[in-house]
mmCIF file of C-alpha atoms in Angstrom:
data_model
loop_
_atom_site.group_PDB
_atom_site.id
_atom_site.type_symbol
_atom_site.label_atom_id
_atom_site.label_comp_id
_atom_site.label_asym_id
_atom_site.label_seq_id
_atom_site.Cartn_x
_atom_site.Cartn_y
_atom_site.Cartn_z
ATOM 1 C CA MET D 1423 9.003 -17.240 0.747
ATOM 2 C CA ALA D 1424 6.920 -14.590 2.752
ATOM 3 C CA VAL D 1425 4.443 -17.351 4.258
ATOM 4 C CA TYR D 1426 4.898 -17.232 7.926
ATOM 5 C CA THR D 1427 2.130 -19.505 9.428
ATOM 6 C CA GLU D 1428 1.669 -23.228 8.497
ATOM 7 C CA ILE D 1429 -1.840 -24.504 8.437
ATOM 8 C CA PRO D 1430 -2.538 -28.250 9.587
ATOM 9 C CA ASP D 1431 -4.378 -30.093 7.062
ATOM 10 C CA GLU D 1432 -7.554 -30.907 9.331
ATOM 11 C CA GLU D 1433 -7.916 -27.386 10.394
ATOM 12 C CA PHE D 1434 -7.684 -26.275 6.473
ATOM 13 C CA ASP D 1435 -9.797 -28.901 5.510
ATOM 14 C CA ALA D 1436 -12.686 -27.708 8.079
ATOM 15 C CA PHE D 1437 -12.003 -24.058 7.215
ATOM 16 C CA MET D 1438 -12.790 -24.860 3.387
ATOM 17 C CA LYS D 1439 -15.833 -27.012 3.983
ATOM 18 C CA SER D 1440 -17.554 -24.092 5.791
ATOM 19 C CA TYR D 1441 -17.663 -22.350 2.292
ATOM 20 C CA ASP D 1442 -19.469 -23.010 -0.784
ATOM 21 C CA VAL D 1443 -16.806 -23.628 -3.414
ATOM 22 C CA GLY D 1444 -16.726 -27.140 -3.811
ATOM 23 C CA VAL D 1445 -13.811 -29.426 -3.504
ATOM 24 C CA VAL D 1446 -10.278 -28.244 -3.089
ATOM 25 C CA LEU D 1447 -7.891 -28.904 -6.003
ATOM 26 C CA SER D 1448 -4.657 -27.158 -4.668
ATOM 27 C CA CYS D 1449 -3.356 -24.805 -2.231
ATOM 28 C CA LYS D 1450 -0.128 -23.079 -2.503
ATOM 29 C CA GLY D 1451 1.804 -20.420 -0.234
ATOM 30 C CA ILE D 1452 2.548 -17.052 -2.043
ATOM 31 C CA ALA D 1453 6.023 -15.466 -1.803
ATOM 32 C CA GLU D 1454 5.406 -12.119 -2.390
ATOM 33 C CA GLY D 1455 3.997 -9.715 0.097
ATOM 34 C CA VAL D 1456 5.293 -8.934 3.742
ATOM 35 C CA GLU D 1457 2.462 -8.407 6.313
ATOM 36 C CA ASN D 1458 0.524 -11.306 5.943
ATOM 37 C CA SER D 1459 0.354 -15.337 5.293
ATOM 38 C CA ASN D 1460 -1.066 -15.885 1.651
ATOM 39 C CA PHE D 1461 -2.298 -18.763 -0.098
ATOM 40 C CA LEU D 1462 -3.566 -19.313 -3.597
ATOM 41 C CA VAL D 1463 -6.356 -21.536 -3.101
ATOM 42 C CA VAL D 1464 -7.923 -23.469 -6.328
ATOM 43 C CA THR D 1465 -11.003 -25.106 -5.909
ATOM 44 C CA GLU D 1466 -13.777 -26.535 -8.176
ATOM 45 C CA ALA D 1467 -15.590 -23.112 -8.244
ATOM 46 C CA GLY D 1468 -12.473 -21.130 -9.100
ATOM 47 C CA GLN D 1469 -9.289 -19.639 -7.621
ATOM 48 C CA PHE D 1470 -9.553 -17.806 -4.222
ATOM 49 C CA ILE D 1471 -6.665 -15.808 -2.145
ATOM 50 C CA LEU D 1472 -6.603 -17.249 1.584
ATOM 51 C CA THR D 1473 -4.985 -14.594 3.815
ATOM 52 C CA LEU D 1474 -3.879 -15.433 7.328
ATOM 53 C CA TYR D 1475 -3.186 -11.852 9.093
ATOM 54 C CA GLU D 1476 -0.112 -11.652 11.071
ATOM 55 C CA LYS D 1477 0.559 -9.480 14.206
ATOM 56 C CA ARG D 1478 1.187 -6.477 12.392
ATOM 57 C CA VAL D 1479 -2.134 -6.263 11.092
ATOM 58 C CA ALA D 1480 -4.538 -5.185 14.043
ATOM 59 C CA ALA D 1481 -7.596 -7.424 14.180
ATOM 60 C CA ALA D 1482 -9.932 -4.594 14.894
ATOM 61 C CA ASP D 1483 -8.940 -3.167 11.519
ATOM 62 C CA LEU D 1484 -10.015 -5.727 9.457
ATOM 63 C CA PRO D 1485 -13.802 -5.084 9.414
ATOM 64 C CA PHE D 1486 -12.638 -1.712 7.903
ATOM 65 C CA PHE D 1487 -10.216 -3.382 5.254
ATOM 66 C CA LEU D 1488 -13.040 -6.052 4.331
ATOM 67 C CA GLY D 1489 -16.010 -3.633 4.565
ATOM 68 C CA LEU D 1490 -13.894 -1.211 2.094
ATOM 69 C CA MET D 1491 -13.292 -4.073 -0.632
ATOM 70 C CA GLU D 1492 -16.741 -4.912 -0.599
ATOM 71 C CA HIS D 1493 -17.807 -1.510 -0.773
ATOM 72 C CA LEU D 1494 -15.338 -0.573 -3.707
ATOM 73 C CA ALA D 1495 -16.317 -3.640 -5.693
ATOM 74 C CA ALA D 1496 -19.996 -2.833 -5.301
ATOM 75 C CA LYS D 1497 -19.148 0.812 -7.013
ATOM 76 C CA GLY D 1498 -17.239 -0.694 -9.965
ATOM 77 C CA ILE D 1499 -13.664 -0.802 -8.615
ATOM 78 C CA ASN D 1500 -12.153 -4.151 -9.682
ATOM 79 C CA CYS D 1501 -10.513 -5.253 -6.604
ATOM 80 C CA PRO D 1502 -10.512 -8.691 -4.355
ATOM 81 C CA THR D 1503 -14.095 -9.370 -2.932
ATOM 82 C CA PRO D 1504 -14.195 -11.077 0.419
ATOM 83 C CA VAL D 1505 -16.133 -14.886 0.129
ATOM 84 C CA HIS D 1506 -18.838 -15.276 2.677
ATOM 85 C CA ASP D 1507 -19.033 -18.732 4.223
ATOM 86 C CA ARG D 1508 -22.343 -20.415 4.395
ATOM 87 C CA GLU D 1509 -22.992 -18.542 7.786
ATOM 88 C CA GLY D 1510 -22.420 -15.064 5.983
ATOM 89 C CA LYS D 1511 -19.264 -14.494 7.888
ATOM 90 C CA ALA D 1512 -16.312 -13.118 5.822
ATOM 91 C CA LEU D 1513 -13.967 -12.770 8.842
ATOM 92 C CA LYS D 1514 -13.052 -16.134 10.175
ATOM 93 C CA GLN D 1515 -10.164 -17.920 12.454
ATOM 94 C CA LEU D 1516 -7.434 -20.521 11.152
ATOM 95 C CA ALA D 1517 -4.398 -21.799 12.708
ATOM 96 C CA GLY D 1518 -5.028 -19.383 15.401
ATOM 97 C CA ARG D 1519 -4.887 -16.149 13.294
ATOM 98 C CA PRO D 1520 -7.592 -14.139 11.846
ATOM 99 C CA ALA D 1521 -8.539 -15.126 8.238
ATOM 100 C CA ALA D 1522 -10.779 -14.269 5.113
ATOM 101 C CA MET D 1523 -10.627 -15.560 1.958
ATOM 102 C CA VAL D 1524 -11.171 -13.176 -1.187
ATOM 103 C CA THR D 1525 -11.755 -13.476 -4.888
ATOM 104 C CA PHE D 1526 -8.648 -13.878 -7.280
ATOM 105 C CA LEU D 1527 -7.832 -11.103 -9.530
ATOM 106 C CA SER D 1528 -6.087 -12.162 -13.372
ATOM 107 C CA GLY D 1529 -3.246 -9.973 -14.148
ATOM 108 C CA MET D 1530 0.363 -9.209 -13.798
ATOM 109 C CA TRP D 1531 2.122 -6.371 -12.161
ATOM 110 C CA VAL D 1532 4.559 -4.393 -14.236
ATOM 111 C CA ARG D 1533 8.285 -4.470 -13.294
ATOM 112 C CA ARG D 1534 9.040 -1.369 -15.435
ATOM 113 C CA PRO D 1535 6.318 1.188 -15.534
ATOM 114 C CA GLN D 1536 6.005 3.202 -18.555
ATOM 115 C CA ALA D 1537 4.139 6.538 -18.974
ATOM 116 C CA GLU D 1538 0.993 4.744 -20.076
ATOM 117 C CA HIS D 1539 0.543 2.491 -16.998
ATOM 118 C CA CYS D 1540 1.317 5.632 -14.763
ATOM 119 C CA ALA D 1541 -1.610 7.478 -16.536
ATOM 120 C CA ALA D 1542 -3.984 4.264 -15.936
ATOM 121 C CA VAL D 1543 -2.908 4.152 -12.262
ATOM 122 C CA GLY D 1544 -3.593 7.886 -11.728
ATOM 123 C CA ALA D 1545 -7.233 7.428 -13.409
ATOM 124 C CA ALA D 1546 -7.829 4.273 -11.206
ATOM 125 C CA LEU D 1547 -6.842 6.042 -7.997
ATOM 126 C CA ALA D 1548 -8.997 8.886 -8.453
ATOM 127 C CA ARG D 1549 -12.017 6.273 -9.373
ATOM 128 C CA LEU D 1550 -11.124 4.746 -5.960
ATOM 129 C CA HIS D 1551 -11.280 7.916 -4.005
ATOM 130 C CA LEU D 1552 -14.807 8.834 -5.508
ATOM 131 C CA ALA D 1553 -15.864 5.430 -5.065
ATOM 132 C CA GLY D 1554 -14.932 5.620 -1.411
ATOM 133 C CA ALA D 1555 -16.752 8.738 -0.890
ATOM 134 C CA ASP D 1556 -19.978 7.332 1.107
ATOM 135 C CA PHE D 1557 -18.123 4.315 2.596
ATOM 136 C CA ALA D 1558 -19.373 4.558 6.257
ATOM 137 C CA ILE D 1559 -16.406 3.405 8.229
ATOM 138 C CA THR D 1560 -13.466 5.507 9.144
ATOM 139 C CA ARG D 1561 -9.735 4.538 10.170
ATOM 140 C CA LYS D 1562 -7.005 6.722 11.183
ATOM 141 C CA ASN D 1563 -3.917 6.794 9.397
ATOM 142 C CA ALA D 1564 -1.509 5.141 11.607
ATOM 143 C CA LEU D 1565 1.531 6.082 9.534
ATOM 144 C CA THR D 1566 1.169 9.500 8.780
ATOM 145 C CA VAL D 1567 2.679 12.925 10.181
ATOM 146 C CA ASP D 1568 2.341 12.288 14.032
ATOM 147 C CA GLY D 1569 3.346 8.752 13.659
ATOM 148 C CA TRP D 1570 6.743 9.216 12.418
ATOM 149 C CA ARG D 1571 8.871 10.480 14.971
ATOM 150 C CA PRO D 1572 7.605 7.646 17.531
ATOM 151 C CA LEU D 1573 8.658 5.221 14.561
ATOM 152 C CA TYR D 1574 12.058 6.753 14.164
ATOM 153 C CA GLU D 1575 12.768 6.567 17.918
ATOM 154 C CA GLN D 1576 12.245 2.755 17.519
ATOM 155 C CA CYS D 1577 14.916 2.705 15.493
ATOM 156 C CA GLY D 1578 17.484 3.439 18.253
ATOM 157 C CA GLY D 1579 19.486 6.187 16.971
ATOM 158 C CA ARG D 1580 21.064 3.878 14.477
ATOM 159 C CA ALA D 1581 20.131 5.874 11.165
ATOM 160 C CA ASP D 1582 23.788 6.756 10.199
ATOM 161 C CA THR D 1583 24.906 3.280 10.228
ATOM 162 C CA VAL D 1584 22.849 2.957 7.186
ATOM 163 C CA ALA D 1585 24.258 6.005 5.390
ATOM 164 C CA PRO D 1586 26.242 8.912 7.163
ATOM 165 C CA GLY D 1587 24.457 11.865 7.832
ATOM 166 C CA LEU D 1588 20.875 10.326 7.344
ATOM 167 C CA ALA D 1589 20.041 11.077 10.969
ATOM 168 C CA ALA D 1590 20.429 14.565 10.602
ATOM 169 C CA ILE D 1591 18.351 14.543 7.526
ATOM 170 C CA ILE D 1592 15.454 12.421 9.007
ATOM 171 C CA GLU D 1593 15.468 15.092 12.209
ATOM 172 C CA ASP D 1594 15.525 17.928 9.804
ATOM 173 C CA GLU D 1595 12.602 16.629 7.821
ATOM 174 C CA LEU D 1596 10.477 15.427 10.815
ATOM 175 C CA GLY D 1597 10.651 19.007 12.328
ATOM 176 C CA GLU D 1598 9.513 20.332 8.817
ATOM 177 C CA ALA D 1599 6.483 18.137 8.445
ATOM 178 C CA GLU D 1600 5.331 18.754 11.855
ATOM 179 C CA ARG D 1601 5.777 22.381 11.279
ATOM 180 C CA SER D 1602 3.977 22.444 7.769
ATOM 181 C CA TRP D 1603 2.210 19.324 7.261
ATOM 182 C CA PRO D 1604 -1.315 20.332 5.473
ATOM 183 C CA ALA D 1605 -4.534 19.860 7.141
ATOM 184 C CA ALA D 1606 -7.757 21.256 5.559
ATOM 185 C CA LEU D 1607 -7.401 19.356 2.071
ATOM 186 C CA PRO D 1608 -10.150 17.042 0.753
ATOM 187 C CA ARG D 1609 -10.074 13.578 2.462
ATOM 188 C CA GLY D 1610 -11.684 10.281 2.371
ATOM 189 C CA VAL D 1611 -10.957 6.798 1.905
ATOM 190 C CA ILE D 1612 -7.205 6.415 0.458
ATOM 191 C CA HIS D 1613 -5.401 3.247 -0.605
ATOM 192 C CA ALA D 1614 -1.959 4.670 0.830
ATOM 193 C CA ASP D 1615 0.203 1.593 -0.383
ATOM 194 C CA LEU D 1616 -0.497 1.694 -4.151
ATOM 195 C CA PHE D 1617 3.020 0.487 -5.342
ATOM 196 C CA PRO D 1618 3.377 -1.559 -8.919
ATOM 197 C CA ASP D 1619 3.044 -4.581 -7.095
ATOM 198 C CA ASN D 1620 -0.454 -3.856 -5.902
ATOM 199 C CA VAL D 1621 -1.710 -2.789 -9.560
ATOM 200 C CA PHE D 1622 -2.593 -5.641 -12.204
ATOM 201 C CA PHE D 1623 -2.247 -5.128 -15.698
ATOM 202 C CA LEU D 1624 -3.856 -7.622 -18.426
ATOM 203 C CA GLY D 1625 -3.373 -7.145 -22.296
ATOM 204 C CA GLY D 1626 -2.015 -3.643 -21.477
ATOM 205 C CA ARG D 1627 -5.106 -2.690 -19.470
ATOM 206 C CA LEU D 1628 -5.154 -1.964 -15.807
ATOM 207 C CA SER D 1629 -7.363 -4.939 -14.326
ATOM 208 C CA GLY D 1630 -7.283 -4.691 -10.735
ATOM 209 C CA LEU D 1631 -5.982 -2.985 -7.351
ATOM 210 C CA ILE D 1632 -5.037 -5.361 -4.621
ATOM 211 C CA ASP D 1633 -3.878 -5.157 -0.885
ATOM 212 C CA PHE D 1634 -5.919 -2.838 0.841
ATOM 213 C CA TYR D 1635 -4.276 -3.318 4.324
ATOM 214 C CA PHE D 1636 -2.866 0.039 4.379
ATOM 215 C CA ALA D 1637 -5.999 1.741 3.245
ATOM 216 C CA CYS D 1638 -7.282 4.674 5.653
ATOM 217 C CA THR D 1639 -8.836 7.839 5.838
ATOM 218 C CA ASP D 1640 -6.403 10.699 4.887
ATOM 219 C CA MET D 1641 -5.764 13.352 2.221
ATOM 220 C CA PHE D 1642 -6.700 12.178 -0.966
ATOM 221 C CA ALA D 1643 -3.617 14.350 -2.446
ATOM 222 C CA TYR D 1644 -1.507 12.314 -0.109
ATOM 223 C CA ASP D 1645 -2.598 9.289 -1.898
ATOM 224 C CA VAL D 1646 -1.601 10.912 -5.203
ATOM 225 C CA ALA D 1647 1.844 11.960 -3.638
ATOM 226 C CA VAL D 1648 2.339 7.998 -2.655
ATOM 227 C CA CYS D 1649 2.031 7.018 -6.111
ATOM 228 C CA LEU D 1650 4.101 9.868 -7.397
ATOM 229 C CA ASN D 1651 7.105 8.442 -5.428
ATOM 230 C CA ALA D 1652 6.002 4.533 -5.853
ATOM 231 C CA TRP D 1653 5.516 5.031 -9.942
ATOM 232 C CA CYS D 1654 7.675 7.823 -11.284
ATOM 233 C CA PHE D 1655 11.348 7.727 -10.042
ATOM 234 C CA GLU D 1656 14.121 6.104 -11.889
ATOM 235 C CA VAL D 1657 16.531 3.594 -10.263
ATOM 236 C CA ASP D 1658 19.215 6.523 -9.756
ATOM 237 C CA GLY D 1659 16.503 8.407 -7.701
ATOM 238 C CA SER D 1660 15.549 11.071 -10.457
ATOM 239 C CA LEU D 1661 11.926 12.089 -11.146
ATOM 240 C CA ASN D 1662 10.799 11.114 -14.646
ATOM 241 C CA VAL D 1663 8.626 14.143 -15.112
ATOM 242 C CA THR D 1664 7.029 12.419 -17.967
ATOM 243 C CA LYS D 1665 5.529 9.862 -15.910
ATOM 244 C CA ALA D 1666 4.795 12.154 -13.243
ATOM 245 C CA ARG D 1667 2.855 14.363 -15.728
ATOM 246 C CA ALA D 1668 1.131 11.022 -16.987
ATOM 247 C CA LEU D 1669 0.098 10.127 -13.234
ATOM 248 C CA LEU D 1670 -1.053 13.356 -12.436
ATOM 249 C CA THR D 1671 -2.980 14.130 -15.912
ATOM 250 C CA GLY D 1672 -4.761 10.508 -15.533
ATOM 251 C CA TYR D 1673 -5.833 11.304 -11.891
ATOM 252 C CA GLY D 1674 -6.956 15.034 -12.667
ATOM 253 C CA SER D 1675 -9.084 13.555 -15.833
ATOM 254 C CA VAL D 1676 -11.547 11.817 -13.272
ATOM 255 C CA ARG D 1677 -10.873 14.079 -10.248
ATOM 256 C CA PRO D 1678 -9.309 17.153 -10.827
ATOM 257 C CA LEU D 1679 -6.916 18.655 -7.907
ATOM 258 C CA GLY D 1680 -7.773 21.875 -6.268
ATOM 259 C CA ASP D 1681 -5.637 24.689 -6.007
ATOM 260 C CA ALA D 1682 -4.620 23.884 -2.275
ATOM 261 C CA GLU D 1683 -3.847 20.277 -3.114
ATOM 262 C CA ILE D 1684 -1.540 21.377 -6.000
ATOM 263 C CA ASP D 1685 0.124 23.835 -3.860
ATOM 264 C CA ALA D 1686 0.442 21.209 -1.197
ATOM 265 C CA LEU D 1687 1.948 18.575 -3.495
ATOM 266 C CA PRO D 1688 5.550 19.144 -2.851
ATOM 267 C CA MET D 1689 4.944 19.030 0.938
ATOM 268 C CA LEU D 1690 3.040 15.733 0.690
ATOM 269 C CA ALA D 1691 5.490 14.017 -1.536
ATOM 270 C CA ARG D 1692 8.077 14.785 1.185
ATOM 271 C CA GLY D 1693 6.188 13.485 3.763
ATOM 272 C CA SER D 1694 5.346 10.364 1.685
ATOM 273 C CA ALA D 1695 8.759 9.648 0.824
ATOM 274 C CA LEU D 1696 9.950 9.965 4.682
ATOM 275 C CA ARG D 1697 7.021 7.490 5.856
ATOM 276 C CA PHE D 1698 8.609 4.882 3.524
ATOM 277 C CA LEU D 1699 12.103 5.815 4.502
ATOM 278 C CA LEU D 1700 11.285 5.530 8.002
ATOM 279 C CA THR D 1701 9.165 2.179 7.761
ATOM 280 C CA ARG D 1702 11.974 0.681 5.803
ATOM 281 C CA LEU D 1703 14.444 2.064 7.791
ATOM 282 C CA TYR D 1704 12.952 0.293 11.034
ATOM 283 C CA ASP D 1705 12.600 -3.039 9.044
ATOM 284 C CA TRP D 1706 16.168 -3.139 7.714
ATOM 285 C CA LEU D 1707 17.324 -2.097 11.410
ATOM 286 C CA THR D 1708 14.888 -4.878 13.195
ATOM 287 C CA VAL D 1709 14.418 -7.780 10.894
ATOM 288 C CA PRO D 1710 16.759 -10.766 12.075
ATOM 289 C CA ALA D 1711 19.267 -12.292 9.988
ATOM 290 C CA GLY D 1712 17.585 -15.222 8.343
ATOM 291 C CA ALA D 1713 14.105 -14.131 8.296
ATOM 292 C CA LEU D 1714 11.866 -15.051 5.659
ATOM 293 C CA VAL D 1715 11.289 -11.537 4.621
ATOM 294 C CA VAL D 1716 13.993 -9.539 3.020
ATOM 295 C CA PRO D 1717 13.794 -6.127 4.109
ATOM 296 C CA LYS D 1718 13.637 -3.297 1.440
ATOM 297 C CA ASP D 1719 16.505 -0.907 0.926
ATOM 298 C CA PRO D 1720 15.428 2.310 2.922
ATOM 299 C CA LEU D 1721 18.021 4.466 0.746
ATOM 300 C CA GLU D 1722 15.863 4.291 -2.257
ATOM 301 C CA TYR D 1723 13.526 6.614 -0.409
ATOM 302 C CA TYR D 1724 16.445 8.515 0.896
ATOM 303 C CA ARG D 1725 17.364 9.638 -2.703
ATOM 304 C CA LYS D 1726 13.623 10.500 -3.573
ATOM 305 C CA LEU D 1727 13.277 12.632 -0.457
ATOM 306 C CA ARG D 1728 16.386 14.592 -1.572
ATOM 307 C CA PHE D 1729 14.974 15.225 -4.694
ATOM 308 C CA HIS D 1730 11.700 16.162 -3.322
ATOM 309 C CA ARG D 1731 13.523 18.822 -0.915
ATOM 310 C CA SER D 1732 14.633 20.721 -3.848
ATOM 311 C CA VAL D 1733 10.992 21.450 -5.333
ATOM 312 C CA GLY D 1734 9.765 24.865 -5.228
ATOM 313 C CA ASP D 1735 6.182 24.011 -6.534
ATOM 314 C CA ALA D 1736 4.303 21.302 -8.130
ATOM 315 C CA SER D 1737 5.467 22.281 -11.508
ATOM 316 C CA ALA D 1738 8.665 20.293 -10.744
ATOM 317 C CA TYR D 1739 6.325 17.197 -11.321
ATOM 318 C CA GLY D 1740 5.051 18.192 -14.389
ATOM 319 C CA LEU D 1741 1.638 19.527 -13.319
ATOM 320 C CA SER D 1742 0.581 23.023 -14.847
ATOM 321 C CA ARG D 1743 -2.721 24.943 -13.806
#
C-alpha cells in the first residue's frame, strides 16, 4: 500500500473543518501511486482526493502543479481541481507535510489499452497542450537530457547487476542524447507522465486526466513520445503500430505536428525510453527490501529503448506526412 504518512485523528479533523465540505463520512488510504500519500475522503458534499506531498516532490513546485490544474480545468480539461479552504487556501500543511485536497474524478484506467484508447489519449494530450499555452508559470523539466547522467551516476555503476551489458547501452544512449537532443521545437506545458493509470475512461469515453506532479515546461513532441512509450508497446517490447498510428492521428486531429517535430520523434522516443529506464533503474537499486513501494521493472524500458535504437524515421510509428 503506497501510503507513507499516517495522519493523527485530531489533526485530520481540524484540517477538514477548515473546508466547507460538510461532515466527513469516510477516509481511506489509496494503494496506487508511488510519489505521495493519497486518501479518498468522502464528505456530505461529495468525494475528494487528499494528497500529502512526500519528500520526492519539491514544495517549491506545488504552486505550479496546483495552479496548472486550476488553469486547465478552467479551459475545459477534465482534471482534478484544487479545493480552497474558507480562507481561500489551496495549499496547506497536514501531519508535517504540504497537503492539498482536489476534486474526485469518476472513471477507471484501462489495463490493456486498445487503439481507440490511444486515439482518445492523443487527442486529449493535444487539447492539454493548447489549453496550457497561456499558463503564466513555468517549471523546468528536472528529468530531461541534462538530468539523466547525474541520475545514472547515482546508480553507482551497478546497471550490469540488473542486466549484463546494460551499462554500455546506457552510456551510449547518454552520449547520443547529449549530442543530438532537439532544442528548437514548439514547447509549453506538458504532462510528462501520461501513463494509462493517469487517464480515466467511463463508458468507453475518456473521462479525465490525473497526476500532474511531473508536469513542466518542455517540448510538446517529447510529451507525445512519452505517450508512445507508455501506451503503444506490447509486453514483449514490440511496438504495436496500429496503436501508435491511432495515438499520433488523434493528437494530430487537434494539434498537427510540424515537420521538425516529426523528424525529431525517433530521438525523442529514445530519450523518453531512456528517462524511464533510468528512473526505474535508480528505484530498483535503491528502494530497500520490505519497502511499501514495489519498484517497477527497468527492463521494460530497456526493451522499448532497443526498439527505438533501430528506428530510422517516424514512419516506423505509423506516421506519414
